[in-house]
Amino acid sequence: MFKRCLAVLLILTLTAASFQRFFVYAGFKLNQDYISKNLCVNRNRPWMHCNGKCYFMRKIKAAQENEKKQADKDNFSRLEVSFFQHARVIDLSSPLTATLPAGELPVYSCLYNFSFSTFLLQPPRLNA
């Protein structure tokens, strides 16, 4: 039960991060009267019919900047780490020769065997 609740909680937090602008809009619509009367820059000029939209735009801009910072942070954490290895130096100035003790030659072993088969694979016949 605990694991299921934890999984639901994690899913909700991940979706909340994705829908940040939606939550800002929903919060604006729910508190629009309070925002237009107390927080709006144009609250002393009712003929402009701002109704708190200036406050809403500032919050949306802040949410976009927050998303951009988060995306930059995610991109920074995905930096690729490349593996570099020092190249080996091969000296080709002196020839490499295999040295065998005198009188010893490698034993030739031909283990290849060929047997010709006259049997041909034929499909089964139907007895009808």
Coordinates of C-alpha atoms in Angstrom, one line a residue:
M1 CA 0.0 0.0 0.0
F2 CA 2.9 2.4 0.9
K3 CA 4.6 1.7 -2.5
R4 CA 1.4 2.4 -4.4
C5 CA 0.8 5.7 -2.5
L6 CA 4.4 6.7 -3.1
A7 CA 4.1 5.9 -6.8
V8 CA 1.0 8.0 -7.1
L9 CA 2.7 10.9 -5.2
L10 CA 5.7 10.8 -7.5
I11 CA 3.5 10.7 -10.6
L12 CA 1.5 13.7 -9.4
T13 CA 4.7 15.7 -8.6
L14 CA 6.1 15.0 -12.1
T15 CA 2.9 16.0 -13.8
A16 CA 2.7 19.1 -11.6
A17 CA 6.1 20.2 -12.9
S18 CA 4.9 19.8 -16.5
F19 CA 1.6 21.7 -16.0
Q20 CA 3.1 24.7 -14.1
R21 CA 1.6 27.2 -16.5
F22 CA -1.9 25.6 -16.1
F23 CA -1.6 25.9 -12.3
V24 CA -0.7 29.6 -12.6
Y25 CA -3.7 30.2 -14.9
A26 CA -6.0 28.3 -12.6
G27 CA -4.7 30.2 -9.5
F28 CA -5.3 33.4 -11.4
K29 CA -8.8 32.6 -12.4
L30 CA -9.7 31.5 -8.9
N31 CA -8.3 34.6 -7.2
Q32 CA -8.9 37.1 -10.0
D33 CA -11.0 39.5 -7.8
Y34 CA -8.4 39.6 -5.1
I35 CA -5.6 40.1 -7.7
S36 CA -7.3 42.9 -9.5
K37 CA -8.1 44.7 -6.3
N38 CA -4.8 44.3 -4.4
L39 CA -2.0 43.1 -6.6
C40 CA -2.6 44.6 -10.0
V41 CA -0.3 47.4 -11.1
N42 CA -3.2 49.2 -12.7
R43 CA -5.7 48.9 -9.8
N44 CA -5.9 52.7 -9.5
R45 CA -6.9 52.9 -13.2
P46 CA -10.1 51.0 -13.7
W47 CA -10.8 52.4 -17.1
M48 CA -7.9 50.2 -18.5
H49 CA -9.9 47.0 -17.7
C50 CA -6.7 45.2 -16.7
N51 CA -8.4 43.1 -14.1
G52 CA -5.1 41.6 -12.9
K53 CA -3.8 40.5 -16.4
C54 CA -0.6 42.3 -15.8
Y55 CA 0.0 40.2 -12.7
F56 CA -0.9 37.1 -14.6
M57 CA 1.6 37.9 -17.4
R58 CA 4.4 38.4 -14.9
K59 CA 3.6 35.1 -13.2
I60 CA 3.5 33.3 -16.6
K61 CA 6.8 34.9 -17.6
A62 CA 8.3 33.8 -14.2
A63 CA 7.0 30.2 -14.8
Q64 CA 8.6 30.2 -18.3
E65 CA 11.9 31.4 -17.0
N66 CA 11.7 28.7 -14.3
E67 CA 11.0 26.0 -17.0
K68 CA 14.0 27.3 -19.0
K69 CA 16.3 27.2 -16.0
Q70 CA 15.1 23.7 -15.3
A71 CA 15.7 22.6 -18.9
D72 CA 19.2 24.2 -18.8
K73 CA 19.9 22.3 -15.6
D74 CA 18.7 19.1 -17.1
N75 CA 20.9 19.6 -20.2
F76 CA 23.9 20.3 -18.0
S77 CA 23.4 17.1 -16.2
R78 CA 23.3 15.2 -19.5
L79 CA 26.8 16.2 -20.5
E80 CA 28.5 13.4 -22.3
V81 CA 31.7 12.0 -20.8
S82 CA 34.0 10.7 -23.4
F83 CA 36.7 8.1 -22.8
F84 CA 40.1 8.9 -24.1
Q85 CA 42.9 6.4 -24.2
H86 CA 46.5 7.0 -25.0
A87 CA 47.5 5.6 -28.3
R88 CA 50.0 2.8 -28.3
V89 CA 53.3 3.4 -30.1
I90 CA 54.3 0.6 -32.4
D91 CA 57.9 0.6 -33.6
L92 CA 58.2 -0.6 -37.2
S93 CA 61.8 0.3 -37.7
S94 CA 63.1 -3.2 -36.8
P95 CA 61.4 -6.2 -38.4
L96 CA 59.6 -8.6 -36.2
T97 CA 60.6 -12.2 -36.9
A98 CA 59.6 -15.4 -35.2
T99 CA 62.6 -17.2 -33.8
L100 CA 62.4 -21.0 -33.6
P101 CA 65.1 -23.2 -32.0
A102 CA 67.3 -24.7 -34.7
G103 CA 65.9 -28.0 -36.1
E104 CA 62.3 -27.5 -34.9
L105 CA 59.7 -26.9 -37.5
P106 CA 56.0 -26.6 -36.7
V107 CA 54.1 -29.8 -37.2
Y108 CA 51.7 -29.7 -40.1
S109 CA 48.3 -31.0 -39.2
C110 CA 45.7 -31.2 -41.9
L111 CA 42.6 -32.2 -40.1
Y112 CA 40.2 -31.4 -43.0
N113 CA 38.1 -34.3 -44.1
F114 CA 35.8 -34.4 -47.1
S115 CA 33.2 -37.1 -47.7
F116 CA 30.9 -36.8 -50.6
S117 CA 27.3 -37.8 -49.9
T118 CA 24.9 -38.9 -52.7
F119 CA 21.9 -38.7 -50.4
L120 CA 19.6 -35.8 -51.4
L121 CA 17.1 -34.5 -49.1
Q122 CA 13.7 -35.0 -50.6
P123 CA 10.3 -33.8 -49.2
P124 CA 8.0 -36.5 -47.9
R125 CA 5.5 -38.0 -50.3
L126 CA 1.9 -37.9 -49.6
N127 CA 0.1 -41.3 -49.5
A128 CA -3.2 -40.5 -50.9

